[in-house]
JSON list of C-alpha atoms in Angstrom, two decimals:
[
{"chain": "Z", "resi": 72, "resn": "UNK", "atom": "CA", "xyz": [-118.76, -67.14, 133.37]},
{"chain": "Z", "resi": 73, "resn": "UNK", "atom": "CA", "xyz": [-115.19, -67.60, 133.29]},
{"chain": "Z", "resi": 74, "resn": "UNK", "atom": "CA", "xyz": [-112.67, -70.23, 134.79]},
{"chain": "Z", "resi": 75, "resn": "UNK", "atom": "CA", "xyz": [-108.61, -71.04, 134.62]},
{"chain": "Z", "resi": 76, "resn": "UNK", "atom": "CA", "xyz": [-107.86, -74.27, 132.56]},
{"chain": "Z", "resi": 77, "resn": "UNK", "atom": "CA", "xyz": [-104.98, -75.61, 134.14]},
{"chain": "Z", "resi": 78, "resn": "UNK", "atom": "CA", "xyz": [-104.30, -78.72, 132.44]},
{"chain": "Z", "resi": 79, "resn": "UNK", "atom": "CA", "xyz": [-102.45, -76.38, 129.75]},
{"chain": "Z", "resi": 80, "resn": "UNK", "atom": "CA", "xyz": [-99.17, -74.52, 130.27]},
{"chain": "Z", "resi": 81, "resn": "UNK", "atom": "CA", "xyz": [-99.50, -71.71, 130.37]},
{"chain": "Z", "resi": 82, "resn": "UNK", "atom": "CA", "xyz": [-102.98, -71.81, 132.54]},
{"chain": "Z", "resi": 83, "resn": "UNK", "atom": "CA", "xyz": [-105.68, -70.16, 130.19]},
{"chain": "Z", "resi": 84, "resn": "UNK", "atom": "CA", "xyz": [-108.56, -68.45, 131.35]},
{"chain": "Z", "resi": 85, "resn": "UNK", "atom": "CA", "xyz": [-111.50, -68.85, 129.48]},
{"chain": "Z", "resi": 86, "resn": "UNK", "atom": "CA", "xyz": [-114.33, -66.65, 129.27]},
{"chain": "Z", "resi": 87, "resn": "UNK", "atom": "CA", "xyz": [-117.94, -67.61, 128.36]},
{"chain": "Z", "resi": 88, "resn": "UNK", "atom": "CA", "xyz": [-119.65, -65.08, 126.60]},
{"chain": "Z", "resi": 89, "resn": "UNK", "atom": "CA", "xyz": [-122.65, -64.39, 124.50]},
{"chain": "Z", "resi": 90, "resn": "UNK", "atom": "CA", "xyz": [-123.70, -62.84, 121.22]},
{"chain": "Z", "resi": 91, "resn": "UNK", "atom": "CA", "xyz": [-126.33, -60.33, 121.13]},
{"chain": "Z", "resi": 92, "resn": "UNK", "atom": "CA", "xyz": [-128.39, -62.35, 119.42]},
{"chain": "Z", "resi": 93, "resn": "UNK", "atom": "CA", "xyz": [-128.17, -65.68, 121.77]},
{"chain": "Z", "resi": 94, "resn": "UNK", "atom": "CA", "xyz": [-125.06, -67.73, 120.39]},
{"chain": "Z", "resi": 95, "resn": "UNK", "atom": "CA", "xyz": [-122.49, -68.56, 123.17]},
{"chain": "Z", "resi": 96, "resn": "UNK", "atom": "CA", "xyz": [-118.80, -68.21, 122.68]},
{"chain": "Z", "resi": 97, "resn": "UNK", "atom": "CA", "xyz": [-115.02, -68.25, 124.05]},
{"chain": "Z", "resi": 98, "resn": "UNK", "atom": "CA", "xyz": [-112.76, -66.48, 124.68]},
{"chain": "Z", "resi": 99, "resn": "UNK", "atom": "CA", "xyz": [-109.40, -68.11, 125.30]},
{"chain": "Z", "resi": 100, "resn": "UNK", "atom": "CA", "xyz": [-106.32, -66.16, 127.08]},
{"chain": "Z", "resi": 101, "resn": "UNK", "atom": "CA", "xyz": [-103.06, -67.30, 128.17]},
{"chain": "Z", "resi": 102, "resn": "UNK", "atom": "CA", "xyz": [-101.94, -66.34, 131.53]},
{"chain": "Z", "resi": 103, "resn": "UNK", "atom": "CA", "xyz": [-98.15, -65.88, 130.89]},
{"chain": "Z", "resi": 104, "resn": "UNK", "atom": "CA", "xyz": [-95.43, -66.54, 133.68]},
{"chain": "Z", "resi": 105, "resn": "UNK", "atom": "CA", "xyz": [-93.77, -62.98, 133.43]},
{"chain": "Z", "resi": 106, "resn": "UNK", "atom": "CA", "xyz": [-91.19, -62.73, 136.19]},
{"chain": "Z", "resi": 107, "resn": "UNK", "atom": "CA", "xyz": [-87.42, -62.40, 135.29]},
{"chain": "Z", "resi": 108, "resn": "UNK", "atom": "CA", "xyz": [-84.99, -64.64, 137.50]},
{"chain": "Z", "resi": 109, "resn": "UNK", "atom": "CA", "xyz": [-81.71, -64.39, 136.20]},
{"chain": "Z", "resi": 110, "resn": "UNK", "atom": "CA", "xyz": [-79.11, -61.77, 135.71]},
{"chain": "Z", "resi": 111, "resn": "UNK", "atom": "CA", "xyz": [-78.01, -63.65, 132.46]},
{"chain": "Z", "resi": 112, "resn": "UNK", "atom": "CA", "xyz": [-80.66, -62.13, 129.27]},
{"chain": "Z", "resi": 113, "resn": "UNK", "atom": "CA", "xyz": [-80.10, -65.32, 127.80]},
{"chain": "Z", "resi": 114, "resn": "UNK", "atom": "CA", "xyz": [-80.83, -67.41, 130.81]},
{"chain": "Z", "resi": 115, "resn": "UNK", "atom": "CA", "xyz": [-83.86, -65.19, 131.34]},
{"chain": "Z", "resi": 116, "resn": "UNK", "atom": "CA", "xyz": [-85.00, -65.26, 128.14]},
{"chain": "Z", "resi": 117, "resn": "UNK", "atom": "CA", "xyz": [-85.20, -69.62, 127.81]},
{"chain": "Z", "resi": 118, "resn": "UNK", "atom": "CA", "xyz": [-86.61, -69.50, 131.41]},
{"chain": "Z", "resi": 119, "resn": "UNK", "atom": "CA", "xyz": [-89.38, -67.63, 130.10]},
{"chain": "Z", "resi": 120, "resn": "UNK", "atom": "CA", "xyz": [-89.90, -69.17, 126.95]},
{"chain": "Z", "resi": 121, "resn": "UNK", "atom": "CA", "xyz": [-89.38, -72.60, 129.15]},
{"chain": "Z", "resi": 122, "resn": "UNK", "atom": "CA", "xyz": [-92.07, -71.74, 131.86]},
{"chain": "Z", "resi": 123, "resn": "UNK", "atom": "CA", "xyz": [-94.43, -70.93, 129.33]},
{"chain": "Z", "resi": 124, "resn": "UNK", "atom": "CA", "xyz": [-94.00, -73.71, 126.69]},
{"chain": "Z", "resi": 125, "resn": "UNK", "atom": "CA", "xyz": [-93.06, -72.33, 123.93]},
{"chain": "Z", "resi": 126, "resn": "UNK", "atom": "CA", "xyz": [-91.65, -75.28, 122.60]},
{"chain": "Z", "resi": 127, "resn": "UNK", "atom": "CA", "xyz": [-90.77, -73.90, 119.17]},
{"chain": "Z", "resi": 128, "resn": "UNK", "atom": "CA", "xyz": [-88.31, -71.36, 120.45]},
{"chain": "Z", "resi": 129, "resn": "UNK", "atom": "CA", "xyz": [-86.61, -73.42, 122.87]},
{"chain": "Z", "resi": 130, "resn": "UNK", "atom": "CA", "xyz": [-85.85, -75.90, 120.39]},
{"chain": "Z", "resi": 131, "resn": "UNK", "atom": "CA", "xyz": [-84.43, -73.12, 117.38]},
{"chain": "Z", "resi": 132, "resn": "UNK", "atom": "CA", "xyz": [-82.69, -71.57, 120.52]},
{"chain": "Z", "resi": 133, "resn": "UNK", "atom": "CA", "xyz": [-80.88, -75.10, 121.25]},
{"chain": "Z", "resi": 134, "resn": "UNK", "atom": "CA", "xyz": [-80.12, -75.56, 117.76]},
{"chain": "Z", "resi": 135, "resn": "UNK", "atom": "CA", "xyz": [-78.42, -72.28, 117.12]},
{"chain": "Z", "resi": 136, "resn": "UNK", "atom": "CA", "xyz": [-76.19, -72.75, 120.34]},
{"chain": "Z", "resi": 137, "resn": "UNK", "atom": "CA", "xyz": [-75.37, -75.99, 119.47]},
{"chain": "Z", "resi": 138, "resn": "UNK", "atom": "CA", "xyz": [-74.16, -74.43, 116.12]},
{"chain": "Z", "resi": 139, "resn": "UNK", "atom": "CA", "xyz": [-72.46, -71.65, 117.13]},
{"chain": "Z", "resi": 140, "resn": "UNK", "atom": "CA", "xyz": [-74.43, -69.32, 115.62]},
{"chain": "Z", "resi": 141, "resn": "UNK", "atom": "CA", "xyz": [-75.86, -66.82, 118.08]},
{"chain": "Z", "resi": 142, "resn": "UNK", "atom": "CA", "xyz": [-74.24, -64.30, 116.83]},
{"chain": "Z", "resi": 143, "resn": "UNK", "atom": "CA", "xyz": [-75.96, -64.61, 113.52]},
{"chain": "Z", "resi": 144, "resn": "UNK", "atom": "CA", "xyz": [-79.14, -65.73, 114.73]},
{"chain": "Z", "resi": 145, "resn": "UNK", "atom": "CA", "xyz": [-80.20, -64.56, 118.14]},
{"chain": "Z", "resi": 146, "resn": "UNK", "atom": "CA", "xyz": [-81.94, -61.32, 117.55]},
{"chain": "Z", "resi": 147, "resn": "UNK", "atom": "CA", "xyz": [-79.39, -58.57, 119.22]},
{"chain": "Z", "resi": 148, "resn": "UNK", "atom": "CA", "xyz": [-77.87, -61.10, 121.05]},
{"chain": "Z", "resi": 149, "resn": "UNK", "atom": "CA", "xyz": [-74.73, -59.55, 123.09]},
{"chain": "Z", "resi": 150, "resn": "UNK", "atom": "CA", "xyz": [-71.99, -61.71, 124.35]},
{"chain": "Z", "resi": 151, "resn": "UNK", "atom": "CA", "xyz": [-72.14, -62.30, 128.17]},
{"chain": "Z", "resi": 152, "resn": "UNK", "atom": "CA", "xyz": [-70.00, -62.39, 130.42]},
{"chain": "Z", "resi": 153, "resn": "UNK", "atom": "CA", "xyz": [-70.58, -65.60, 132.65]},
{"chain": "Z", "resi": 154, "resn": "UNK", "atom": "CA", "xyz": [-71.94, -67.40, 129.31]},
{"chain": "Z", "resi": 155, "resn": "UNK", "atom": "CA", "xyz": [-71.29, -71.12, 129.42]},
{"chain": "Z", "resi": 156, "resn": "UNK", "atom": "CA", "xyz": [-72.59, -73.29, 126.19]},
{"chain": "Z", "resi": 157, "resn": "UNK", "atom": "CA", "xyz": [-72.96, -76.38, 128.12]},
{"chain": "Z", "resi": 158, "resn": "UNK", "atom": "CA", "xyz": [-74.91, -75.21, 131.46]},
{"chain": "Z", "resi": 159, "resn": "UNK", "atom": "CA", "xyz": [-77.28, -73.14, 128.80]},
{"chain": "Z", "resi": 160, "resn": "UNK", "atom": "CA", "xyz": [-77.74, -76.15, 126.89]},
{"chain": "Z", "resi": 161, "resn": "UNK", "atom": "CA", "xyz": [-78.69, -78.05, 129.84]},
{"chain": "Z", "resi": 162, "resn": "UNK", "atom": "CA", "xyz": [-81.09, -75.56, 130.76]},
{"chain": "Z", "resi": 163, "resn": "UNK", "atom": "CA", "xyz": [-83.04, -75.58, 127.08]},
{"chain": "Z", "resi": 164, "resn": "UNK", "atom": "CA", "xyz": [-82.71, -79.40, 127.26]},
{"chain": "Z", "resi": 165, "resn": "UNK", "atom": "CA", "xyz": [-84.38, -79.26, 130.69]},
{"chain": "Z", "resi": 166, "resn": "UNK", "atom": "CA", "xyz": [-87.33, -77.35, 129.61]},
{"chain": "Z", "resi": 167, "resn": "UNK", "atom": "CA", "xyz": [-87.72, -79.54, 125.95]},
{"chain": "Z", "resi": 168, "resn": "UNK", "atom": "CA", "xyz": [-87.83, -82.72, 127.95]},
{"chain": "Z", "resi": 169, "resn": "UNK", "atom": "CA", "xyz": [-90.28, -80.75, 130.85]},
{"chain": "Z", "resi": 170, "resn": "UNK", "atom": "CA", "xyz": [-92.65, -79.52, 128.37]},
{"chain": "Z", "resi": 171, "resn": "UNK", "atom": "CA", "xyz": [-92.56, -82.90, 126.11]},
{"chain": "Z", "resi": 172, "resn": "UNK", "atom": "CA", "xyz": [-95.93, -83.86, 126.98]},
{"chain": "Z", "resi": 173, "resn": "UNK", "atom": "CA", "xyz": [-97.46, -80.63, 128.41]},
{"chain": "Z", "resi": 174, "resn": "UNK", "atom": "CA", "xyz": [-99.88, -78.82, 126.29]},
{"chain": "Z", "resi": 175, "resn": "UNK", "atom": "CA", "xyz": [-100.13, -75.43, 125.33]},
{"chain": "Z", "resi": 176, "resn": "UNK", "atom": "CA", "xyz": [-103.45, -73.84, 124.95]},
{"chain": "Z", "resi": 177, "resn": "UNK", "atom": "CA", "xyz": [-103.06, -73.01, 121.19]},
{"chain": "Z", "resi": 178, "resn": "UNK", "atom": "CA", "xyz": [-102.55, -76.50, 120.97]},
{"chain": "Z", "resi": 179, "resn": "UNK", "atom": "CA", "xyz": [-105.39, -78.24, 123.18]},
{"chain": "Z", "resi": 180, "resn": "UNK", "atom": "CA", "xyz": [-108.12, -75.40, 121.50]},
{"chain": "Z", "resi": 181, "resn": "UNK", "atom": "CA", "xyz": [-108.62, -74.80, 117.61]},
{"chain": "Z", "resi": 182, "resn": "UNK", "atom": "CA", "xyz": [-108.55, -70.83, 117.69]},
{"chain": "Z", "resi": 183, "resn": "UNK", "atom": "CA", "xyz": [-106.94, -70.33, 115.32]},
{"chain": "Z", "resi": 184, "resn": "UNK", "atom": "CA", "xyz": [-103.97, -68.58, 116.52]},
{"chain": "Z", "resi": 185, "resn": "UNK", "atom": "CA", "xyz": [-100.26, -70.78, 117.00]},
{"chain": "Z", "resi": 186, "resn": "UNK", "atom": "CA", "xyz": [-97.26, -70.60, 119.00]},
{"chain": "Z", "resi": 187, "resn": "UNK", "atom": "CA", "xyz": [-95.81, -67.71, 116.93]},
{"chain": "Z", "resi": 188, "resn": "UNK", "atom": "CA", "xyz": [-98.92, -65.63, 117.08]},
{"chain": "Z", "resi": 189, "resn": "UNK", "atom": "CA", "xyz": [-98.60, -65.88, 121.13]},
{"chain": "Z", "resi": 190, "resn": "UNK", "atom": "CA", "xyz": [-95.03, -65.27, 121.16]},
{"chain": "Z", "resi": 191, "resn": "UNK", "atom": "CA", "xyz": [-95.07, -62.02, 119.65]},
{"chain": "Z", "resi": 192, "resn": "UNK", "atom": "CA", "xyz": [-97.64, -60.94, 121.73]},
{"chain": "Z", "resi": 193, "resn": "UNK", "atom": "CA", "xyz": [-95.95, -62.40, 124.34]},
{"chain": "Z", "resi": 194, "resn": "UNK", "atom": "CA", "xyz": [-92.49, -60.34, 123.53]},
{"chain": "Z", "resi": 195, "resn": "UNK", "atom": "CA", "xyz": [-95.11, -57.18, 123.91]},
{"chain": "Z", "resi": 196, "resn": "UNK", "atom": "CA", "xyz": [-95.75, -57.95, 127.18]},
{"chain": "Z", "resi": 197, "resn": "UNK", "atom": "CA", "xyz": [-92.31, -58.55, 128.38]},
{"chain": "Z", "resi": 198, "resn": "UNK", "atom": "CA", "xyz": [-90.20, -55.04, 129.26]},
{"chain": "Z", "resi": 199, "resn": "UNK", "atom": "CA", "xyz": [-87.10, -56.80, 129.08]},
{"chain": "Z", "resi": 200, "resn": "UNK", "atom": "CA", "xyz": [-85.45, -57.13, 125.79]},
{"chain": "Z", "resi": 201, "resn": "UNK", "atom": "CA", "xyz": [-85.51, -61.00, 124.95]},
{"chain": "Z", "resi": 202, "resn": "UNK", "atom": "CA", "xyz": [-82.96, -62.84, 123.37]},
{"chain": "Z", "resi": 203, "resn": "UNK", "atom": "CA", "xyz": [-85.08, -65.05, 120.72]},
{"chain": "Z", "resi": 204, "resn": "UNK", "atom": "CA", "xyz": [-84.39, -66.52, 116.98]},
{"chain": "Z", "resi": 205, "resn": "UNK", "atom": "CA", "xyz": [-86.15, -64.97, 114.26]},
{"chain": "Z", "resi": 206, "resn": "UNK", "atom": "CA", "xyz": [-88.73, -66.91, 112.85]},
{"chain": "Z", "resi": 207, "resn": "UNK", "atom": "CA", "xyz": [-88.44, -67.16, 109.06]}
]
């Protein structure tokens, strides 16, 4: 049996599943928003991490703009053309304040798997390049 927990953003569908031997188990998977919107990389890249809650990255994102240092710490970050700090500031602030009190599902279930294990399988899924901080 399997059904789409949507109380968590992203949704997560979660499949009900049995051992050979009798013991039930789940298995929990993120359904990712995937669809690019923006002609800006950057602007595409914190809509997606936005849409999908990745909290984390929004808020190391935020940090490094705010600092200046994107060209140090975005990971082959490119200057664009119609860049403005403030309006992509606005935007990350948007989705921090949006996704406050949402929660993600490797927060609501102990799986043991976190925000940076889904992000990098996340950034597999993607065929974009994404513009995202390292995490050290």
């Amino acid at each position: 049996m399997s059904y789409i927990d949507t109380s968590t953003i992203p949704n997560c569908k979660i499949e009900e599943k049995r051992f050979e031997w009798g013991e039930p188990y789940k298995i929990y998977s993120p359904i990712f928003y995937l669809t690019s919107q923006s002609t800006s990389k950057l602007k595409n890249s914190i809509i997606l991490f936005g849409e999908n809650n990745f909290k984390k990255q929004l808020l190391m994102i935020y940090n490094v703009l705010n600092n200046y240092d994107e060209f140090d710490k975005i990971e082959s970050y490119e200057e664009e053309e119609d860049f403005n700090r403030e309006e992509i500031l606005a935007l990350i602030n948007f989705y921090i304040n949006k996704n406050e009190n949402l929660m993600a599902p490797w927060e609501k279930y102990e799986i043991g798997l976190n925000e940076d294990d889904y992000f990098t399988y996340f950034k597999e899924k993607i065929t974009d390049n994404l513009y995202s901080v390292k995490n050290v």
